[in-house]
Coordinates of C-alpha atoms in Angstrom, one line a residue:
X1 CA 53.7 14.8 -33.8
X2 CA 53.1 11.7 -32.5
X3 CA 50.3 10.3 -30.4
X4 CA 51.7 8.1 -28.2
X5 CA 55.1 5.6 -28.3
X6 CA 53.4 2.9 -27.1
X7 CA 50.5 3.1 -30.0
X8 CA 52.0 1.9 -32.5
X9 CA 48.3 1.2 -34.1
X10 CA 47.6 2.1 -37.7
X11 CA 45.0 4.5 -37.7
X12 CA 43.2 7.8 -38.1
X13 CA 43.9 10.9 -36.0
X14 CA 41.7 13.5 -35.3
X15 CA 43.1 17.2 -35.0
X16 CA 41.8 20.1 -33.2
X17 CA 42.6 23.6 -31.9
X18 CA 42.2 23.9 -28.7
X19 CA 40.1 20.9 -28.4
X20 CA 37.5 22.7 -29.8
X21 CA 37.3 23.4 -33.4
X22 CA 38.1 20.4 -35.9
X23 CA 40.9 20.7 -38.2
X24 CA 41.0 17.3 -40.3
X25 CA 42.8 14.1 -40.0
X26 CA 45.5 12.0 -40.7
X27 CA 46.6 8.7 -41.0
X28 CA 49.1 6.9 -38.3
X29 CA 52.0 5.3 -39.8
X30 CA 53.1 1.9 -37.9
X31 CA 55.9 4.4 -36.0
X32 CA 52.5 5.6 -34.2
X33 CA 53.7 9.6 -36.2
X34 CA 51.8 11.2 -38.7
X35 CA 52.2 14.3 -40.7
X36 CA 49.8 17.0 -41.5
X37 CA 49.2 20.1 -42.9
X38 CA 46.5 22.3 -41.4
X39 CA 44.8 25.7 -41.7
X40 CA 43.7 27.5 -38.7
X41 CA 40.5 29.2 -39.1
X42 CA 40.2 32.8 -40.1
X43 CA 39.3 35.0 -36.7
X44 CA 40.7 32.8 -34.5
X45 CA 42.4 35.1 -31.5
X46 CA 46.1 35.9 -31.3
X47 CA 48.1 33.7 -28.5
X48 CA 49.0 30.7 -27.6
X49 CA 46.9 27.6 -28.9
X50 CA 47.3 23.8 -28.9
X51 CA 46.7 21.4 -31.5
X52 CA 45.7 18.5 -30.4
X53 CA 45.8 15.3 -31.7
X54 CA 43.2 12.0 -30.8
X55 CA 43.4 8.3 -32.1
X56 CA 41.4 6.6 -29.9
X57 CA 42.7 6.3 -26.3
X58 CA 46.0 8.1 -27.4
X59 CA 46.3 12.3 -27.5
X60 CA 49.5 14.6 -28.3
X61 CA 49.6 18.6 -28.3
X62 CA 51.6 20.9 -29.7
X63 CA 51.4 24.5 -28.7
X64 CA 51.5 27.2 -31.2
X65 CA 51.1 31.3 -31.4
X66 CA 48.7 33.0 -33.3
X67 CA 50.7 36.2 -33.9
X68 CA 47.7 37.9 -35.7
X69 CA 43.8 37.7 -36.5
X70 CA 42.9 36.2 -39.3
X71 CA 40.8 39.4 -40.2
X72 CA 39.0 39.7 -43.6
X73 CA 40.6 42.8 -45.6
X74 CA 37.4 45.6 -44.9
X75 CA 36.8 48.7 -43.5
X76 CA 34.1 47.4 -41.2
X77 CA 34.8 48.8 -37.8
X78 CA 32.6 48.6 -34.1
X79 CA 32.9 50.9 -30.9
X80 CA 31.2 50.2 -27.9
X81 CA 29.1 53.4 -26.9
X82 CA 27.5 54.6 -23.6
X83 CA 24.7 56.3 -23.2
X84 CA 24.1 59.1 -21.4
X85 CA 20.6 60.6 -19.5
X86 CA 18.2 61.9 -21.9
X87 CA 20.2 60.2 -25.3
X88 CA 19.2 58.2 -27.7
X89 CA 19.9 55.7 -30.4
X90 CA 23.6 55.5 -30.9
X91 CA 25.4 58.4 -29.6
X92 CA 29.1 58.8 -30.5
X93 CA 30.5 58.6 -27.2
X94 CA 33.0 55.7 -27.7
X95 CA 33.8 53.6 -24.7
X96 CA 35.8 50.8 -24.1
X97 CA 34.6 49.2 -20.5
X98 CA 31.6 48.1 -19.3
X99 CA 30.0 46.4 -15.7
X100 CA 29.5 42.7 -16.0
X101 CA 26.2 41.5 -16.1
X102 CA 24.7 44.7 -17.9
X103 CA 24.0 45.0 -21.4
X104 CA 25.9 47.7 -23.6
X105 CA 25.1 49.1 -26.6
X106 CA 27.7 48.7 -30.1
X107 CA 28.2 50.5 -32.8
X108 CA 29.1 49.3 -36.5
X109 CA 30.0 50.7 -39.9
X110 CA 31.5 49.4 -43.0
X111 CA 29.2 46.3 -42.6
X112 CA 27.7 44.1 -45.8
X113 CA 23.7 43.7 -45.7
X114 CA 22.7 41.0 -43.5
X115 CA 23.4 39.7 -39.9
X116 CA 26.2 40.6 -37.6
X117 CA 26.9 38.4 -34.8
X118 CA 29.4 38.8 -31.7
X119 CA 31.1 37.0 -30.0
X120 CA 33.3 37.1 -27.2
X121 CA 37.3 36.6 -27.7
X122 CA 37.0 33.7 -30.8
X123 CA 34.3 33.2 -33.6
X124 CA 33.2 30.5 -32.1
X125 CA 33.1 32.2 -28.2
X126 CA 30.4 33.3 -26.1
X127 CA 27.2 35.1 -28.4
X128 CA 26.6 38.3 -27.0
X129 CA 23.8 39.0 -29.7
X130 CA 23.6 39.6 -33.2
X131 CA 22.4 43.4 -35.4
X132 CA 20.5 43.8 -38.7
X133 CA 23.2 46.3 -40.9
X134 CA 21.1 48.9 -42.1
X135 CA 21.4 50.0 -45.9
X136 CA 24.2 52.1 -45.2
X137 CA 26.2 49.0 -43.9
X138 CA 26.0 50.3 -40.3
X139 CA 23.8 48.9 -36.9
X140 CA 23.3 50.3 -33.2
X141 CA 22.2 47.1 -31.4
X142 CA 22.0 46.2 -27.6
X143 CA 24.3 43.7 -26.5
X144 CA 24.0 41.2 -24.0
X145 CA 26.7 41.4 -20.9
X146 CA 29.2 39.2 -20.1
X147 CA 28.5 37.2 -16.7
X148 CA 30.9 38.1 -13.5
X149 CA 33.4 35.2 -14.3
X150 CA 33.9 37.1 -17.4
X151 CA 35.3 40.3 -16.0
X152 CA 38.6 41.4 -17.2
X153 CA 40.0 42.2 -20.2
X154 CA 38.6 40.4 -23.9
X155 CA 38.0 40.9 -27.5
X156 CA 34.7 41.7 -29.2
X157 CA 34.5 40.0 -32.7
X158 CA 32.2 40.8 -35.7
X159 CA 31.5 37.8 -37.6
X160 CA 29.4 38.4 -40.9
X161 CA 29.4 35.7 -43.5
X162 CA 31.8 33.4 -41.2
X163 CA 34.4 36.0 -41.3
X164 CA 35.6 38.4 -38.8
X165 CA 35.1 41.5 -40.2
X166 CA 36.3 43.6 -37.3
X167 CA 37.3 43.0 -33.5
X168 CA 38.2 45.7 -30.9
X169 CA 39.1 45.4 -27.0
X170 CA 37.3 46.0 -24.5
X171 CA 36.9 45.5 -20.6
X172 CA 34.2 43.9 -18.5
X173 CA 34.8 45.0 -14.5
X174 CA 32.5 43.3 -11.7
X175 CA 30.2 46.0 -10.5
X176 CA 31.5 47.6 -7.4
X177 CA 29.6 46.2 -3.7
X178 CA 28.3 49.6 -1.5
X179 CA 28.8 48.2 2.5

């Protein structure tokens, strides 16, 4: 990559994904090019990405794919679950769209003891609210929604310990207007 052709300034480069996440740095050779090796952080969302690069005034990008999570090997797994008049706790009615703006309950198993927290599409995304695991490894917790200019289609991700331990899609649709 290089950061610019007209820099041909010896320096350090600063690389990120996405602009968001740091992923080390380099050092510019007098060509204004560096070479790097880097390691994109584990839960970070399949799809297109860019790395970008910043030495002062001068930025590059490359784009990349993410062809799969970076998923911890477990058997920790989450549903969504609605509830229905008169219920409960957790019920096991699995599903897999809620309105924006309302909270929604989730459903874990498989956890380790400690803190689950999720987030919206990347590890680093927007906090919908974090669960206790109970002894058993498992929580039923109430989950902030998603605001309107979140509806459409995402992933939920479990972080515990830094790691995804496990992700599943879901939908969040703008609640229908009665005229």
């Amino acid at each position: 990559m290089t950061t610019a052709p007209a820099n041909s300034d010896k320096g350090k480069v600063v690389l990120s994904l996405d602009g968001v996440s740091v992923l080390g740095s380099g050092t510019v050779n007098a060509n204004g090019s560096f070479t790097e090796n880097v390691t994109i952080p584990a839960g970070v969302a399949p799809g297109n990405h860019k790395i970008r690069a910043m030495n002062g005034t001068a930025t590059a990008e490359a784009a990349i794919t993410v062809t799969a999570a970076n998923v911890t090997s477990s058997k920790a797994s989450m549903m969504m679950v609605g509830i229905l008049t008169g219920e409960a706790g957790c019920p096991n009615h699995p599903i897999i769209s809620t309105e924006t703006g309302s909270g929604f309950r989730l459903y874990g198993t498989g956890f380790a003891s400690g803190v689950v927290a999720v987030h919206l599409d990347t590890p680093t995304g927007l906090l919908l609210g974090t669960a206790s695991t109970q002894a058993d490894g498992s929580f039923c917790q109430q989950m902030n929604g998603v605001p309107n200019s979140q509806a459409g289609k995402h992933i939920l991700l479990a972080i515990e310990n830094n790691a995804v331990r496990a992700q599943i899609p879901v939908s969040f649709v703008s609640p229908s207007v009665i005229h």
